[in-house]
Tab-separated table of C-alpha atoms and ligand atoms in Angstrom:
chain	number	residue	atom	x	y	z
A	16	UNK	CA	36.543	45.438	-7.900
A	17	UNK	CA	36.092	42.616	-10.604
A	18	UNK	CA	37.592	40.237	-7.604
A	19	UNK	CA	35.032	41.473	-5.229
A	20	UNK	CA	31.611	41.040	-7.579
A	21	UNK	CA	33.030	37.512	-8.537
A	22	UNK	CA	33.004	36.733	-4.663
A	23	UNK	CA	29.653	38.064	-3.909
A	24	UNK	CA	28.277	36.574	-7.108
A	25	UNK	CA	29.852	33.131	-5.704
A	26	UNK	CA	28.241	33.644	-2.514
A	27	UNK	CA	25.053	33.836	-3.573
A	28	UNK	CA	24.898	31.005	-6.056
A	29	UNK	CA	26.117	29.046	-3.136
A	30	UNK	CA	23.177	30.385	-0.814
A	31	UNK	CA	20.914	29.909	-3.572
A	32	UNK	CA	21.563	26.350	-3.855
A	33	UNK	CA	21.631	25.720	-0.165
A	34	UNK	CA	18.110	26.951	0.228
A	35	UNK	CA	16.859	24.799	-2.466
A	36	UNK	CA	18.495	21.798	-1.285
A	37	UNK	CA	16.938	22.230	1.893
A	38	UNK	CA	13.580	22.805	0.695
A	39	UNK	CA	13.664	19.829	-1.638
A	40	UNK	CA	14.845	17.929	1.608
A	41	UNK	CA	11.898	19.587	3.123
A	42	UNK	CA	9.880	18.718	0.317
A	43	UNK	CA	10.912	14.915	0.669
A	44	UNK	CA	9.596	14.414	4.387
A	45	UNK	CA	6.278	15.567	2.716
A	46	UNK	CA	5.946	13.047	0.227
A	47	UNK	CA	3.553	10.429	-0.366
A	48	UNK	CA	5.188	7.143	1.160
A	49	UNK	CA	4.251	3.438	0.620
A	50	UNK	CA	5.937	1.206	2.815
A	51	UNK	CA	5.995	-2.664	2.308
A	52	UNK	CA	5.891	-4.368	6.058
A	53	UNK	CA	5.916	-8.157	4.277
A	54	UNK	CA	3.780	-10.595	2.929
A	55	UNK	CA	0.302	-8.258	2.691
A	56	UNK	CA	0.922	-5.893	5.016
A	57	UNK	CA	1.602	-1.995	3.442
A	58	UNK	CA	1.742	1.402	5.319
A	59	UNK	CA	0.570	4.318	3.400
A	60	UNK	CA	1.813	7.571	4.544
A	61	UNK	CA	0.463	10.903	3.126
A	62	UNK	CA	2.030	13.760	2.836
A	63	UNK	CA	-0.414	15.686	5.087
A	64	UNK	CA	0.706	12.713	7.753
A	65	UNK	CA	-2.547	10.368	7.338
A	66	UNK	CA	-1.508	6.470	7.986
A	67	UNK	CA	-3.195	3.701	6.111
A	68	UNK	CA	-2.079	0.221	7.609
A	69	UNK	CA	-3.641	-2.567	4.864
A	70	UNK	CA	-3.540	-5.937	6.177
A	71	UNK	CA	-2.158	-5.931	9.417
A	72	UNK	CA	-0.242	-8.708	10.567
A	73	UNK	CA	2.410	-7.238	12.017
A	74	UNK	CA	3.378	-9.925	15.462
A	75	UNK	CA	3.822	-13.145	14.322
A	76	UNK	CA	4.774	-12.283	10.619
A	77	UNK	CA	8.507	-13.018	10.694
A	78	UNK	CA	9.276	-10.790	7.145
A	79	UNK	CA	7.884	-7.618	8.989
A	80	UNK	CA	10.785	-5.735	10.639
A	81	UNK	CA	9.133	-3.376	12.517
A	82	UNK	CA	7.112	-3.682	15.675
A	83	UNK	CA	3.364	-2.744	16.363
A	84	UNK	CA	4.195	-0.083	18.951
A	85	UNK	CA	6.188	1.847	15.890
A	86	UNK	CA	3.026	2.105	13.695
A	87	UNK	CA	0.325	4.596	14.556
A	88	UNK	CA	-2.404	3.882	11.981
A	89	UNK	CA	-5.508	6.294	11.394
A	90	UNK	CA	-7.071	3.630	9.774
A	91	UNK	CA	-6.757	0.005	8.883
A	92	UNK	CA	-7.574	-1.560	6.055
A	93	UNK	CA	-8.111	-6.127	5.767
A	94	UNK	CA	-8.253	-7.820	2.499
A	95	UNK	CA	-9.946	-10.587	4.447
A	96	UNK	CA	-10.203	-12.996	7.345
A	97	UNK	CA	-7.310	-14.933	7.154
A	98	UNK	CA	-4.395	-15.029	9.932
A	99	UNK	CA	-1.943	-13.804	7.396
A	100	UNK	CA	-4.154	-10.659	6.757
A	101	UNK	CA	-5.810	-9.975	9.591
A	102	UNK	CA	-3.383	-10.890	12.005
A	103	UNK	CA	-4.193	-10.423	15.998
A	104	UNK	CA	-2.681	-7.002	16.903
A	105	UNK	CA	-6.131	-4.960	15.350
A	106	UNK	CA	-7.333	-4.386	19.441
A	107	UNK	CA	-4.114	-3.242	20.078
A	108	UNK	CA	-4.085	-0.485	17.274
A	109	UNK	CA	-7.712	0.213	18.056
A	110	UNK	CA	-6.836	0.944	21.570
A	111	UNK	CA	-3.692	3.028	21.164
A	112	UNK	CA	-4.820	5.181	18.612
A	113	UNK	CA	-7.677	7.898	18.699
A	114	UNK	CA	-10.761	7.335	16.108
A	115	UNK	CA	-9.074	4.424	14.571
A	116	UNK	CA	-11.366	2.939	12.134
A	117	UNK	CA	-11.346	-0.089	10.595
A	118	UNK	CA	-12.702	-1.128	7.037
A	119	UNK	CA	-13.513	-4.336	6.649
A	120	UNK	CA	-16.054	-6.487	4.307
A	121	UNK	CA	-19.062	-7.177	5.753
A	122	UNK	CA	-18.907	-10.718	6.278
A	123	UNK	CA	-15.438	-10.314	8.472
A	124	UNK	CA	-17.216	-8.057	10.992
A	125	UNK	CA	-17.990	-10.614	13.386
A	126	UNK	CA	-14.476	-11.853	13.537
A	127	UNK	CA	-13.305	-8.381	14.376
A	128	UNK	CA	-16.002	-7.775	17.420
A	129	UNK	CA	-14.656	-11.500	18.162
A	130	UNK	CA	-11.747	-10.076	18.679
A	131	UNK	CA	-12.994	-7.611	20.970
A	132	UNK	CA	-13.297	-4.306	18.598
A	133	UNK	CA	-16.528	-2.604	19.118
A	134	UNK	CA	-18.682	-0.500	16.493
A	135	UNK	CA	-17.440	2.374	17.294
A	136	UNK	CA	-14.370	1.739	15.774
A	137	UNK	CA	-15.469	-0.859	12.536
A	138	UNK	CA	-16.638	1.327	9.087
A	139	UNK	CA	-20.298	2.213	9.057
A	140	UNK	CA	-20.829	1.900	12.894
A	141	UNK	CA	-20.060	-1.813	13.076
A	142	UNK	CA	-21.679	-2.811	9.329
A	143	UNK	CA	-18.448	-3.088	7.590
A	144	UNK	CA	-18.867	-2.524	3.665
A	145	UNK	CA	-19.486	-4.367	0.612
A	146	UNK	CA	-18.487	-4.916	-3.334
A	147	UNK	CA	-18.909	-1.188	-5.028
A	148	UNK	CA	-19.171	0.699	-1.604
A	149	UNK	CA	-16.971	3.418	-0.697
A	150	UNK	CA	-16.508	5.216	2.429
A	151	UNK	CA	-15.063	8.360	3.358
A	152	UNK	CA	-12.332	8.429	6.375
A	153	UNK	CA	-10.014	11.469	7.652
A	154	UNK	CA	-10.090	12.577	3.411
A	155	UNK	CA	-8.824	9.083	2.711
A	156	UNK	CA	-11.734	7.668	-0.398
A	157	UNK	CA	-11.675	3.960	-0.201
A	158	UNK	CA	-13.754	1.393	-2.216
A	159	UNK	CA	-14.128	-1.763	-1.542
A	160	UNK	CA	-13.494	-4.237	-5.051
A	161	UNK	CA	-13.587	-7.915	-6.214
A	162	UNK	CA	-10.761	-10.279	-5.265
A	163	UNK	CA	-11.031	-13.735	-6.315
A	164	UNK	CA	-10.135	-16.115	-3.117
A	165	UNK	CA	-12.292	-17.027	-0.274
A	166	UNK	CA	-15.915	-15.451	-0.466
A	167	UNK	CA	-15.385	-12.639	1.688
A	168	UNK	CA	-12.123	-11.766	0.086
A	169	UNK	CA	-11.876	-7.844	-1.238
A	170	UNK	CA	-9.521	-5.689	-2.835
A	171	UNK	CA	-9.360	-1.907	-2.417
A	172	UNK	CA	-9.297	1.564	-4.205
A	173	UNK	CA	-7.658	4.160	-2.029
A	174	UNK	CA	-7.412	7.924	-2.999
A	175	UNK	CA	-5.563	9.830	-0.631
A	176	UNK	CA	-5.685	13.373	-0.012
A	177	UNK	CA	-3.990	14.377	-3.198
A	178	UNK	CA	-6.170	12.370	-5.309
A	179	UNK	CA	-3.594	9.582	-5.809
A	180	UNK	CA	-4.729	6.449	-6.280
A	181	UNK	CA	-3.330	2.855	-5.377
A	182	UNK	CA	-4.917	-0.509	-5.225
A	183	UNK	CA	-4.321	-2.996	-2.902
A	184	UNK	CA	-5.537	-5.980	-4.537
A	185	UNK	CA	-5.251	-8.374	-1.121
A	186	UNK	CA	-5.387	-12.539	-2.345
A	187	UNK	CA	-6.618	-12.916	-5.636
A	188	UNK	CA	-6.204	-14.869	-9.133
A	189	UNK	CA	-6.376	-12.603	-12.076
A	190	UNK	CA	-9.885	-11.998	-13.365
A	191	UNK	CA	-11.445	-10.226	-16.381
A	192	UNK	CA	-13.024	-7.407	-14.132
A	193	UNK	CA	-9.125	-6.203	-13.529
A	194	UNK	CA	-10.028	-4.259	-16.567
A	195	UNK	CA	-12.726	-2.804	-15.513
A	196	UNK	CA	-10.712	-1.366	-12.386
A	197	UNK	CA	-8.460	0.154	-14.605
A	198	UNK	CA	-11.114	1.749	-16.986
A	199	UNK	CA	-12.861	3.219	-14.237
A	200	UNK	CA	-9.796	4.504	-12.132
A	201	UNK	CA	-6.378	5.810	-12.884
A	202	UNK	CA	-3.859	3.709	-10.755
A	203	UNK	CA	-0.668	4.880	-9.215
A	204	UNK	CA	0.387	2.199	-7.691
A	205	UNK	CA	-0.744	-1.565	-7.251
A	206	UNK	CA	0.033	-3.516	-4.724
A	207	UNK	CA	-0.064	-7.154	-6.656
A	208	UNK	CA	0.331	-10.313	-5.036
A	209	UNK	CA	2.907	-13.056	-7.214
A	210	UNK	CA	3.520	-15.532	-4.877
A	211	UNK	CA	1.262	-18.160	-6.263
A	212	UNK	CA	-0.363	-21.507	-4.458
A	213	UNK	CA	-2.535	-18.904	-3.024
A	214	UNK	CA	-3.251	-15.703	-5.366
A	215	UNK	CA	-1.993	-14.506	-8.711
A	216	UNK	CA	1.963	-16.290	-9.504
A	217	UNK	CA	3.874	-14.045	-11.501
A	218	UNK	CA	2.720	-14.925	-14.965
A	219	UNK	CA	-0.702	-13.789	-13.970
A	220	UNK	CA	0.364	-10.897	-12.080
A	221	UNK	CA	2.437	-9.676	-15.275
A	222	UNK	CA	-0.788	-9.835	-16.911
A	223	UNK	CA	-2.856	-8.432	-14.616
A	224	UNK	CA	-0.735	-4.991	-15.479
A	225	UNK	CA	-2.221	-5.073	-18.898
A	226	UNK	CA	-5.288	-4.836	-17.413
A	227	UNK	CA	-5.281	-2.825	-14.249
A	228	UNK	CA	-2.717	-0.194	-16.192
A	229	UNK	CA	-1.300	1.001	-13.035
A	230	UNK	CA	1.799	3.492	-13.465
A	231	UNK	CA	3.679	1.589	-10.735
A	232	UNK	CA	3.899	-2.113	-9.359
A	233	UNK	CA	5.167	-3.246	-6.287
A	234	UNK	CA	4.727	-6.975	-6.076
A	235	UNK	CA	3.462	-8.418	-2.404
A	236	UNK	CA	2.544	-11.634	-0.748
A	237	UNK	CA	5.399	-13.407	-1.380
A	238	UNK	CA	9.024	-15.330	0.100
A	239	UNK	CA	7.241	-15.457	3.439
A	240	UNK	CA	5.709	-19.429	3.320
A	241	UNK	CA	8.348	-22.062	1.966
A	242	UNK	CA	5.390	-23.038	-0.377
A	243	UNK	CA	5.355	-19.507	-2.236
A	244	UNK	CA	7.242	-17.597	-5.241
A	245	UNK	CA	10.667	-16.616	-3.063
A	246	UNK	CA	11.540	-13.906	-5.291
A	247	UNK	CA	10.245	-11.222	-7.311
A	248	UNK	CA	12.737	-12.489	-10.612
A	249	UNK	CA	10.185	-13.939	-12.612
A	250	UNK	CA	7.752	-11.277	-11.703
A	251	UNK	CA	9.956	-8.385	-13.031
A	252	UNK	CA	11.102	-10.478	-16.113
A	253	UNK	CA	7.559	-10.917	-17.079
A	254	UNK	CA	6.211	-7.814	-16.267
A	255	UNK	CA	8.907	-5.835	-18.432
A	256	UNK	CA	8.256	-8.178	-21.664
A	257	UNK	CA	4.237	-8.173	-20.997
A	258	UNK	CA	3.765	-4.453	-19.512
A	259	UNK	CA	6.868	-2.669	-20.647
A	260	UNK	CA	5.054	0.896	-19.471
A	261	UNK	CA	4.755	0.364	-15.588
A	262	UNK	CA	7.416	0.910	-13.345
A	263	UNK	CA	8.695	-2.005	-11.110
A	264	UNK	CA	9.141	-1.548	-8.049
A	265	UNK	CA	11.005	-4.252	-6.040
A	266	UNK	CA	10.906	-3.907	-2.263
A	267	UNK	CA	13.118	-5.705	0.573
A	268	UNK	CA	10.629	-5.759	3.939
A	269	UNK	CA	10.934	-2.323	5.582
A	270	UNK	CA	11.765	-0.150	2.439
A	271	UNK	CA	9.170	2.199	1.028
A	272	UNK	CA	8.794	3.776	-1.912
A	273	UNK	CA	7.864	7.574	-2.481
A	274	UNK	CA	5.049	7.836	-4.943
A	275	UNK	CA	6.014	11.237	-6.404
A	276	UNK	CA	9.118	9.488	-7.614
A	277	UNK	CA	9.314	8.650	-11.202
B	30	LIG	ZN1	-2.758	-14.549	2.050
């Protein structure tokens, strides 16, 4: 009798588990996902299945190991007119995927219709945005920030459905107002470039966590030109002496990170 409760007893503990390790593995598909595609180029996923594509050059960048025919963006997101940002496949995604909006600055609009996207698909029925504006898409809030670079250069807030917040902060030195950004909203995740000659090198970018108090760092823009940072060495070294509180997170091309993870 003893034998036979031990057994059932057994049994269930064992069921128990199995259900929970299935849920959690059910859980996991659901996450939040940010996936660096090289150089500038990140893939948000939510977990309600919304895709945010930020600086798409995706054909042509050598780092990025996936094609454009594997990413089905709701909405795209450029930093600024530059070849290594913008890239060339935006028609493309426009055309293969339904309402597909992109949010641009206001000054790169032209380039885009150049391109050949019409209104229809650029934020604010063809105006594009500016510094302080936010818009609204599928539940995704994004605001357009400063970036020190060219004069049409922007960073971005974007809270996704869950209210989780990551900045993207596209080309840019460090600059006082990275303070400001993280006074007024409670970063995740930012997405900093280090690679130097062209934006932030990683003594800046160390800094910049000071500022920007993110809880998470995944460093960008980098090892893709011979002329920039190759590595993300420096970067961490810095950033665990300077900012000891945020989280590193490293990336090879390809991988992505789960924000829910600690
Ligand atoms: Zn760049």
């Amino acid at each position: 009798m003893k034998k036979f409760s031990l057994t059932i007893i057994f049994t269930l503990i064992l069921t128990l588990g199995l259900i929970s390790f299935a849920n959690a593995a059910a859980l996991d598909s659901q996450k939040d996902k940010v996936q660096w595609l090289g150089h500038s180029a990140c893939l948000i996923t939510t977990e309600k299945g919304t895709n945010i594509l930020i600086d798409p050059w995706i054909t042509g960048n050598d780092t990025c190991p996936i094609n454009k025919e594997s990413i089905k963006p709701d909405m795209i997101v450029v930093t600024h007119n530059h070849f290594d940002h913008m890239g060339t496949d935006i028609p493309y995604f426009v055309e293969n995927n339904t309402n597909c909006m992109v949010i641009v600055q206001n000054d790169v609009v032209q380039a885009l219709k150049d391109l050949g996207v019409n209104d229809n698909n650029i934020i604010t029925g063809g105006m594009g945005l500016n510094f302080g504006g936010q818009v609204e898409v599928k539940g995704i809030k994004i605001t357009m920030v400063q970036a020190i670079h060219c004069p049409s250069a922007a960073g971005y807030i974007i809270e996704i459905e869950d209210g989780t917040t990551i900045y993207h902060a596209g080309d840019t030195g460090i600059f006082a107002g990275m303070e400001l950004l993280g006074n007024l909203y409670d970063i995740d995740l930012a997405l900093l470039p280090i690679g130097s000659i062209f934006t932030m090198d990683p003594y800046q970018a160390a800094h910049s966590l000071n500022l920007l108090k993110p809880k998470k760092v995944i460093p960008i823009h980098y090892a893709t030109f011979p002329v920039l940072v190759q590595d993300a060495t420096e970067f961490v070294k810095l950033s665990k002496k300077i900012a000891p509180s945020v989280s590193i997170k490293v990336l090879k091309p390809g991988e992505q990170l789960e924000l829910n993870e600690k």
